[in-house]
PDB file of C-alpha atoms in Angstrom:
ATOM      1  CA  MET A1353      37.341  13.127 -33.553  1.00 84.00           C
ATOM      2  CA  ALA A1354      38.830  13.959 -29.900  1.00 94.00           C
ATOM      3  CA  ASN A1355      42.229  14.019 -28.305  1.00 96.00           C
ATOM      4  CA  ILE A1356      41.964  11.449 -25.689  1.00 97.00           C
ATOM      5  CA  LEU A1357      44.788  10.927 -23.179  1.00 97.00           C
ATOM      6  CA  VAL A1358      44.771   7.463 -21.412  1.00 97.00           C
ATOM      7  CA  VAL A1359      46.854   7.192 -18.034  1.00 97.00           C
ATOM      8  CA  ASP A1360      47.231   3.582 -16.823  1.00 96.00           C
ATOM      9  CA  ASP A1361      50.334   1.864 -15.617  1.00 95.00           C
ATOM     10  CA  GLU A1362      49.215  -1.536 -17.115  1.00 94.00           C
ATOM     11  CA  LEU A1363      50.417  -1.979 -20.589  1.00 95.00           C
ATOM     12  CA  GLY A1364      47.487  -4.311 -21.569  1.00 94.00           C
ATOM     13  CA  ILE A1365      44.856  -1.559 -20.407  1.00 94.00           C
ATOM     14  CA  ARG A1366      46.650   1.098 -22.333  1.00 95.00           C
ATOM     15  CA  ASP A1367      46.801  -1.011 -25.341  1.00 95.00           C
ATOM     16  CA  LEU A1368      43.166  -2.215 -25.207  1.00 94.00           C
ATOM     17  CA  LEU A1369      41.530   1.285 -24.645  1.00 96.00           C
ATOM     18  CA  SER A1370      43.958   2.851 -27.402  1.00 95.00           C
ATOM     19  CA  GLU A1371      42.793   0.345 -30.048  1.00 95.00           C
ATOM     20  CA  ILE A1372      39.073   0.724 -29.120  1.00 95.00           C
ATOM     21  CA  LEU A1373      39.270   4.650 -29.165  1.00 96.00           C
ATOM     22  CA  ASN A1374      41.397   4.636 -32.434  1.00 94.00           C
ATOM     23  CA  ASP A1375      38.681   2.386 -34.036  1.00 93.00           C
ATOM     24  CA  GLU A1376      36.109   5.146 -32.935  1.00 93.00           C
ATOM     25  CA  GLY A1377      38.298   7.817 -34.971  1.00 93.00           C
ATOM     26  CA  HIS A1378      39.809   9.418 -31.736  1.00 95.00           C
ATOM     27  CA  ASN A1379      43.378  10.575 -31.517  1.00 96.00           C
ATOM     28  CA  VAL A1380      44.820   8.731 -28.399  1.00 97.00           C
ATOM     29  CA  GLU A1381      47.926   9.582 -26.454  1.00 97.00           C
ATOM     30  CA  LEU A1382      49.349   7.059 -23.810  1.00 97.00           C
ATOM     31  CA  ALA A1383      50.975   7.776 -20.281  1.00 97.00           C
ATOM     32  CA  GLU A1384      51.930   5.038 -18.073  1.00 96.00           C
ATOM     33  CA  ASN A1385      52.267   7.152 -14.801  1.00 95.00           C
ATOM     34  CA  ALA A1386      51.708  10.609 -13.394  1.00 95.00           C
ATOM     35  CA  ALA A1387      54.873  12.263 -14.607  1.00 95.00           C
ATOM     36  CA  GLU A1388      54.145  11.296 -18.014  1.00 96.00           C
ATOM     37  CA  ALA A1389      50.465  12.230 -17.709  1.00 97.00           C
ATOM     38  CA  ARG A1390      51.489  15.733 -16.578  1.00 96.00           C
ATOM     39  CA  ILE A1391      53.841  16.243 -19.624  1.00 96.00           C
ATOM     40  CA  ALA A1392      50.978  14.979 -22.072  1.00 96.00           C
ATOM     41  CA  ARG A1393      48.476  17.269 -20.519  1.00 95.00           C
ATOM     42  CA  GLN A1394      50.679  20.318 -21.038  1.00 93.00           C
ATOM     43  CA  GLN A1395      51.711  19.302 -24.570  1.00 93.00           C
ATOM     44  CA  SER A1396      48.807  17.841 -26.234  1.00 87.00           C
ATOM     45  CA  ARG A1397      45.808  19.596 -24.276  1.00 91.00           C
ATOM     46  CA  PRO A1398      43.595  16.561 -24.461  1.00 96.00           C
ATOM     47  CA  ASP A1399      39.768  16.764 -24.689  1.00 96.00           C
ATOM     48  CA  LEU A1400      39.393  14.042 -22.297  1.00 97.00           C
ATOM     49  CA  VAL A1401      41.423  12.165 -19.894  1.00 98.00           C
ATOM     50  CA  LEU A1402      41.008   8.361 -18.849  1.00 98.00           C
ATOM     51  CA  LEU A1403      42.885   8.291 -15.639  1.00 97.00           C
ATOM     52  CA  ASP A1404      43.604   5.129 -13.614  1.00 95.00           C
ATOM     53  CA  ILE A1405      43.308   5.631  -9.798  1.00 93.00           C
ATOM     54  CA  TRP A1406      45.943   3.247  -8.665  1.00 90.00           C
ATOM     55  CA  MET A1407      49.578   4.003 -10.085  1.00 91.00           C
ATOM     56  CA  PRO A1408      53.082   3.500  -8.699  1.00 85.00           C
ATOM     57  CA  ASP A1409      54.286   7.088  -8.494  1.00 86.00           C
ATOM     58  CA  THR A1410      51.220   9.271  -7.800  1.00 91.00           C
ATOM     59  CA  ASP A1411      47.733   7.908  -7.552  1.00 93.00           C
ATOM     60  CA  GLY A1412      45.114   9.254  -9.801  1.00 94.00           C
ATOM     61  CA  VAL A1413      43.005  11.132  -7.286  1.00 94.00           C
ATOM     62  CA  SER A1414      46.094  13.001  -6.182  1.00 95.00           C
ATOM     63  CA  LEU A1415      46.937  14.004  -9.714  1.00 96.00           C
ATOM     64  CA  LEU A1416      43.268  15.049 -10.297  1.00 96.00           C
ATOM     65  CA  LYS A1417      43.495  17.119  -7.198  1.00 95.00           C
ATOM     66  CA  GLU A1418      46.674  18.620  -8.398  1.00 96.00           C
ATOM     67  CA  TRP A1419      45.197  19.662 -11.734  1.00 96.00           C
ATOM     68  CA  ALA A1420      42.034  21.103 -10.066  1.00 95.00           C
ATOM     69  CA  ALA A1421      44.248  23.162  -7.613  1.00 95.00           C
ATOM     70  CA  THR A1422      46.568  24.586 -10.515  1.00 94.00           C
ATOM     71  CA  GLY A1423      43.639  25.394 -12.893  1.00 94.00           C
ATOM     72  CA  ALA A1424      44.594  22.435 -15.334  1.00 94.00           C
ATOM     73  CA  LEU A1425      41.387  20.589 -14.943  1.00 94.00           C
ATOM     74  CA  THR A1426      40.028  22.148 -17.965  1.00 94.00           C
ATOM     75  CA  MET A1427      38.929  18.728 -19.544  1.00 96.00           C
ATOM     76  CA  PRO A1428      36.564  16.220 -18.335  1.00 96.00           C
ATOM     77  CA  VAL A1429      38.319  13.384 -16.603  1.00 97.00           C
ATOM     78  CA  ILE A1430      37.075   9.785 -16.253  1.00 96.00           C
ATOM     79  CA  MET A1431      38.492   7.742 -13.366  1.00 95.00           C
ATOM     80  CA  MET A1432      39.277   4.057 -13.906  1.00 94.00           C
ATOM     81  CA  SER A1433      40.008   1.468 -11.167  1.00 90.00           C
ATOM     82  CA  GLY A1434      39.195  -2.275 -10.235  1.00 84.00           C
ATOM     83  CA  HIS A1435      39.631  -1.861  -6.469  1.00 79.00           C
ATOM     84  CA  ALA A1436      38.315   1.624  -5.626  1.00 69.00           C
ATOM     85  CA  THR A1437      36.000   1.986  -2.778  1.00 75.00           C
ATOM     86  CA  ILE A1438      32.519   4.148  -3.010  1.00 81.00           C
ATOM     87  CA  ASP A1439      34.324   6.890  -0.797  1.00 85.00           C
ATOM     88  CA  THR A1440      37.198   7.013  -3.347  1.00 86.00           C
ATOM     89  CA  ALA A1441      34.689   7.356  -6.374  1.00 83.00           C
ATOM     90  CA  VAL A1442      32.662  10.117  -4.282  1.00 86.00           C
ATOM     91  CA  GLU A1443      36.040  11.878  -3.425  1.00 91.00           C
ATOM     92  CA  ALA A1444      37.174  11.832  -7.204  1.00 91.00           C
ATOM     93  CA  THR A1445      33.650  13.233  -8.271  1.00 91.00           C
ATOM     94  CA  ARG A1446      33.915  15.867  -5.422  1.00 93.00           C
ATOM     95  CA  ILE A1447      37.271  17.071  -6.928  1.00 95.00           C
ATOM     96  CA  GLY A1448      36.058  17.349 -10.245  1.00 94.00           C
ATOM     97  CA  ALA A1449      35.931  14.069 -12.188  1.00 95.00           C
ATOM     98  CA  TYR A1450      33.276  13.518 -14.743  1.00 94.00           C
ATOM     99  CA  SER A1451      32.636   9.817 -13.960  1.00 92.00           C
ATOM    100  CA  PHE A1452      34.149   6.728 -12.789  1.00 91.00           C
ATOM    101  CA  LEU A1453      34.589   3.325 -14.693  1.00 92.00           C
ATOM    102  CA  GLU A1454      35.119   0.148 -12.910  1.00 89.00           C
ATOM    103  CA  LYS A1455      37.490  -2.487 -14.191  1.00 89.00           C
ATOM    104  CA  PRO A1456      37.202  -4.665 -16.152  1.00 88.00           C
ATOM    105  CA  ILE A1457      35.628  -1.933 -18.419  1.00 90.00           C
ATOM    106  CA  THR A1458      33.124  -3.237 -20.844  1.00 90.00           C
ATOM    107  CA  LEU A1459      32.994  -1.712 -24.445  1.00 91.00           C
ATOM    108  CA  GLN A1460      29.574  -0.400 -24.101  1.00 91.00           C
ATOM    109  CA  LYS A1461      30.336   1.476 -20.808  1.00 92.00           C
ATOM    110  CA  LEU A1462      33.331   2.769 -22.071  1.00 94.00           C
ATOM    111  CA  LEU A1463      31.873   4.334 -25.347  1.00 94.00           C
ATOM    112  CA  LYS A1464      28.982   5.759 -23.617  1.00 94.00           C
ATOM    113  CA  ALA A1465      31.142   7.414 -20.881  1.00 94.00           C
ATOM    114  CA  VAL A1466      33.417   8.841 -23.474  1.00 95.00           C
ATOM    115  CA  GLU A1467      30.558  10.029 -25.466  1.00 94.00           C
ATOM    116  CA  GLN A1468      28.870  11.749 -22.753  1.00 94.00           C
ATOM    117  CA  ALA A1469      32.005  13.322 -21.322  1.00 94.00           C
ATOM    118  CA  LEU A1470      32.897  14.842 -24.831  1.00 94.00           C
ATOM    119  CA  THR A1471      29.396  15.984 -25.306  1.00 91.00           C
ATOM    120  CA  ARG A1472      29.521  17.795 -21.977  1.00 80.00           C
ATOM    121  CA  ASN A1473      32.787  19.256 -22.728  1.00 71.00           C
ATOM    122  CA  VAL A1474      31.639  20.756 -26.030  1.00 67.00           C
ATOM    123  CA  THR A1475      28.465  22.191 -24.305  1.00 59.00           C
ATOM    124  CA  ARG A1476      30.591  23.803 -21.482  1.00 57.00           C
ATOM    125  CA  LYS A1477      33.013  25.289 -23.814  1.00 56.00           C
ATOM    126  CA  ALA A1478      30.256  26.873 -25.698  1.00 52.00           C
ATOM    127  CA  VAL A1479      28.734  28.546 -22.554  1.00 46.00           C
ATOM    128  CA  PRO A1480      30.069  32.227 -22.019  1.00 49.00           C
ATOM    129  CA  VAL A1481      31.989  32.669 -18.732  1.00 47.00           C
ATOM    130  CA  LEU A1482      30.622  35.526 -16.645  1.00 50.00           C
ATOM    131  CA  PRO A1483      32.802  37.844 -14.686  1.00 51.00           C
ATOM    132  CA  LEU A1484      33.208  36.970 -10.884  1.00 48.00           C
ATOM    133  CA  PRO A1485      31.794  39.431  -8.423  1.00 50.00           C
ATOM    134  CA  ASN A1486      34.189  41.326  -6.297  1.00 51.00           C
ATOM    135  CA  HIS A1487      34.458  41.476  -2.532  1.00 49.00           C
ATOM    136  CA  PRO A1488      34.328  44.996  -0.864  1.00 50.00           C
ATOM    137  CA  ASP A1489      38.179  44.908  -0.050  1.00 49.00           C
ATOM    138  CA  GLY A1490      39.032  43.755  -3.843  1.00 47.00           C
ATOM    139  CA  ARG A1491      39.169  40.009  -3.537  1.00 45.00           C
ATOM    140  CA  VAL A1492      37.366  37.997  -6.229  1.00 43.00           C
ATOM    141  CA  VAL A1493      34.471  36.182  -4.607  1.00 43.00           C
ATOM    142  CA  PRO A1494      33.813  32.545  -5.925  1.00 44.00           C
ATOM    143  CA  MET A1495      30.412  32.417  -7.733  1.00 41.00           C
ATOM    144  CA  GLU A1496      29.131  29.565  -5.892  1.00 40.00           C
ATOM    145  CA  LEU A1497      29.675  31.688  -2.452  1.00 43.00           C
ATOM    146  CA  ALA A1498      28.498  35.026  -3.876  1.00 43.00           C
ATOM    147  CA  SER A1499      24.939  34.687  -2.884  1.00 42.00           C
ATOM    148  CA  SER A1500      25.338  32.401   0.113  1.00 44.00           C
ATOM    149  CA  ALA A1501      25.208  33.125   3.806  1.00 46.00           C
ATOM    150  CA  PRO A1502      28.236  32.596   5.936  1.00 49.00           C
ATOM    151  CA  GLY A1503      28.963  29.024   6.426  1.00 50.00           C
ATOM    152  CA  MET A1504      26.851  27.851   3.316  1.00 47.00           C
ATOM    153  CA  LEU A1505      27.628  26.607   0.080  1.00 49.00           C
ATOM    154  CA  SER A1506      24.948  27.041  -2.539  1.00 46.00           C
ATOM    155  CA  THR A1507      25.146  25.293  -5.881  1.00 45.00           C
ATOM    156  CA  ASN A1508      22.797  26.893  -8.380  1.00 47.00           C
ATOM    157  CA  SER A1509      22.471  25.397 -11.800  1.00 44.00           C
ATOM    158  CA  ASN A1510      19.816  24.532 -14.294  1.00 46.00           C
ATOM    159  CA  GLN A1511      21.299  21.390 -15.797  1.00 45.00           C
ATOM    160  CA  GLY A1512      18.668  18.907 -14.365  1.00 45.00           C
ATOM    161  CA  PRO A1513      16.270  18.072 -11.762  1.00 48.00           C
ATOM    162  CA  GLN A1514      17.098  18.911  -8.161  1.00 45.00           C
ATOM    163  CA  SER A1515      20.510  20.441  -9.184  1.00 46.00           C
ATOM    164  CA  GLN A1516      19.883  23.269  -6.918  1.00 51.00           C
ATOM    165  CA  GLN A1517      21.243  22.329  -3.185  1.00 55.00           C
ATOM    166  CA  THR A1518      22.693  24.098  -0.293  1.00 60.00           C
ATOM    167  CA  PHE A1519      25.250  22.590   2.064  1.00 55.00           C
ATOM    168  CA  ASP A1520      26.144  23.696   5.674  1.00 63.00           C
ATOM    169  CA  LEU A1521      29.802  24.060   5.773  1.00 66.00           C
ATOM    170  CA  ASP A1522      29.639  24.762   9.647  1.00 67.00           C
ATOM    171  CA  LYS A1523      28.763  21.111  10.290  1.00 69.00           C
ATOM    172  CA  PRO A1524      31.365  18.393  11.000  1.00 76.00           C
ATOM    173  CA  LEU A1525      33.102  16.990   7.987  1.00 75.00           C
ATOM    174  CA  ARG A1526      31.382  13.689   8.143  1.00 72.00           C
ATOM    175  CA  GLU A1527      27.978  15.191   8.376  1.00 73.00           C
ATOM    176  CA  ALA A1528      28.776  17.688   5.702  1.00 73.00           C
ATOM    177  CA  ARG A1529      30.013  14.943   3.371  1.00 77.00           C
ATOM    178  CA  ASP A1530      26.749  12.845   3.848  1.00 78.00           C
ATOM    179  CA  GLY A1531      24.687  15.775   3.030  1.00 78.00           C
ATOM    180  CA  PHE A1532      26.634  16.175  -0.273  1.00 80.00           C
ATOM    181  CA  GLU A1533      26.318  12.448  -1.076  1.00 82.00           C
ATOM    182  CA  LYS A1534      22.721  12.406  -0.306  1.00 82.00           C
ATOM    183  CA  ALA A1535      22.039  15.220  -2.611  1.00 82.00           C
ATOM    184  CA  TYR A1536      24.273  13.862  -5.301  1.00 83.00           C
ATOM    185  CA  PHE A1537      22.590  10.361  -5.440  1.00 81.00           C
ATOM    186  CA  GLU A1538      18.956  12.194  -5.138  1.00 83.00           C
ATOM    187  CA  PHE A1539      19.897  14.341  -8.214  1.00 82.00           C
ATOM    188  CA  HIS A1540      20.948  11.172 -10.313  1.00 82.00           C
ATOM    189  CA  LEU A1541      17.666   9.335  -9.024  1.00 81.00           C
ATOM    190  CA  ALA A1542      15.588  12.179 -10.271  1.00 81.00           C
ATOM    191  CA  GLN A1543      17.447  12.512 -13.414  1.00 79.00           C
ATOM    192  CA  GLU A1544      17.163   8.752 -14.294  1.00 77.00           C
ATOM    193  CA  GLY A1545      13.545   8.418 -13.175  1.00 78.00           C
ATOM    194  CA  GLY A1546      14.332   6.289 -10.103  1.00 78.00           C
ATOM    195  CA  SER A1547      16.188   3.457 -12.114  1.00 79.00           C
ATOM    196  CA  MET A1548      18.825   2.055 -10.048  1.00 77.00           C
ATOM    197  CA  THR A1549      20.422   0.390 -13.229  1.00 78.00           C
ATOM    198  CA  ARG A1550      20.852   3.810 -14.814  1.00 78.00           C
ATOM    199  CA  VAL A1551      22.170   5.552 -11.600  1.00 81.00           C
ATOM    200  CA  ALA A1552      24.682   2.866 -11.123  1.00 80.00           C
ATOM    201  CA  GLU A1553      26.073   3.209 -14.763  1.00 80.00           C
ATOM    202  CA  GLN A1554      26.020   7.079 -14.223  1.00 81.00           C
ATOM    203  CA  THR A1555      27.853   7.203 -10.906  1.00 83.00           C
ATOM    204  CA  GLY A1556      30.185   4.222 -11.687  1.00 81.00           C
ATOM    205  CA  LEU A1557      29.185   2.081  -8.635  1.00 80.00           C
ATOM    206  CA  GLU A1558      28.281  -1.586  -8.476  1.00 77.00           C
ATOM    207  CA  ARG A1559      24.446  -1.978  -8.008  1.00 74.00           C
ATOM    208  CA  THR A1560      24.484  -3.750  -4.675  1.00 77.00           C
ATOM    209  CA  HIS A1561      27.019  -1.161  -3.309  1.00 75.00           C
ATOM    210  CA  LEU A1562      24.962   1.793  -4.578  1.00 80.00           C
ATOM    211  CA  TYR A1563      21.732   0.305  -2.848  1.00 77.00           C
ATOM    212  CA  ARG A1564      23.595  -0.169   0.411  1.00 78.00           C
ATOM    213  CA  LYS A1565      24.863   3.523   0.158  1.00 80.00           C
ATOM    214  CA  LEU A1566      21.584   4.814  -0.506  1.00 83.00           C
ATOM    215  CA  LYS A1567      20.016   3.127   2.430  1.00 82.00           C
ATOM    216  CA  GLN A1568      22.929   4.446   4.817  1.00 81.00           C
ATOM    217  CA  LEU A1569      22.162   7.935   3.742  1.00 84.00           C
ATOM    218  CA  GLY A1570      18.355   7.760   4.054  1.00 84.00           C
ATOM    219  CA  VAL A1571      17.769   8.447   0.541  1.00 85.00           C
ATOM    220  CA  ASP A1572      14.171   7.832  -0.532  1.00 80.00           C
ATOM    221  CA  LEU A1573      14.418   5.208  -3.256  1.00 72.00           C
ATOM    222  CA  THR A1574      10.960   6.054  -4.462  1.00 68.00           C
ATOM    223  CA  ARG A1575      11.761   9.664  -5.163  1.00 55.00           C
ATOM    224  CA  GLY A1576      11.888  10.527  -8.930  1.00 53.00           C
ATOM    225  CA  LYS A1577      10.278   7.335 -10.038  1.00 54.00           C
ATOM    226  CA  ARG A1578       8.245   7.653 -13.289  1.00 48.00           C
ATOM    227  CA  VAL A1579       4.404   6.872 -12.689  1.00 42.00           C
TER     228      VAL A1579
END
């Protein structure tokens, strides 16, 4: 059983998700806007947050960014929306969202995303945190930059195929973002054996939009396919 916070301004969505998750044995807390979500995050310390993107006071992406900036993003967050663009989904993932669910949310996709996020959270908590290296002047150097050349961002993990990437931060923003997106989708293609259906489910994108995005980025669609 996990503590799950559902943040959505639509009463019907909150009630539906609460009923489903309660039936699965989880403890569910509800918030209808960002203000209530901040209080619930502080008081209940949820294991997982289901966060709507479009809300009347503060949108979900801004709240996610706020949590990330203040060190409050200690739990996986699944973004939800019926009108979000691919750029919005990618931006949320870049900030730290675990995944994205497109409304209307099917029961199967909801339960699968929740299970995967909670499993990842348990695994992450079990991994010991290593001390960050210090800069000669006494500053703490972020781990992802510790072994990188100036202007380069290197992500080194062993969590799956092609999970090691290097990005040139000296490029214009659009080019740097395209480089990240290409690496992001190539990683998921390799991880899912080239299955577009599985990649669409994992990234939260509609299959047609995903295919168009991959072609735009020049991603080799045969890469990672099982023989």
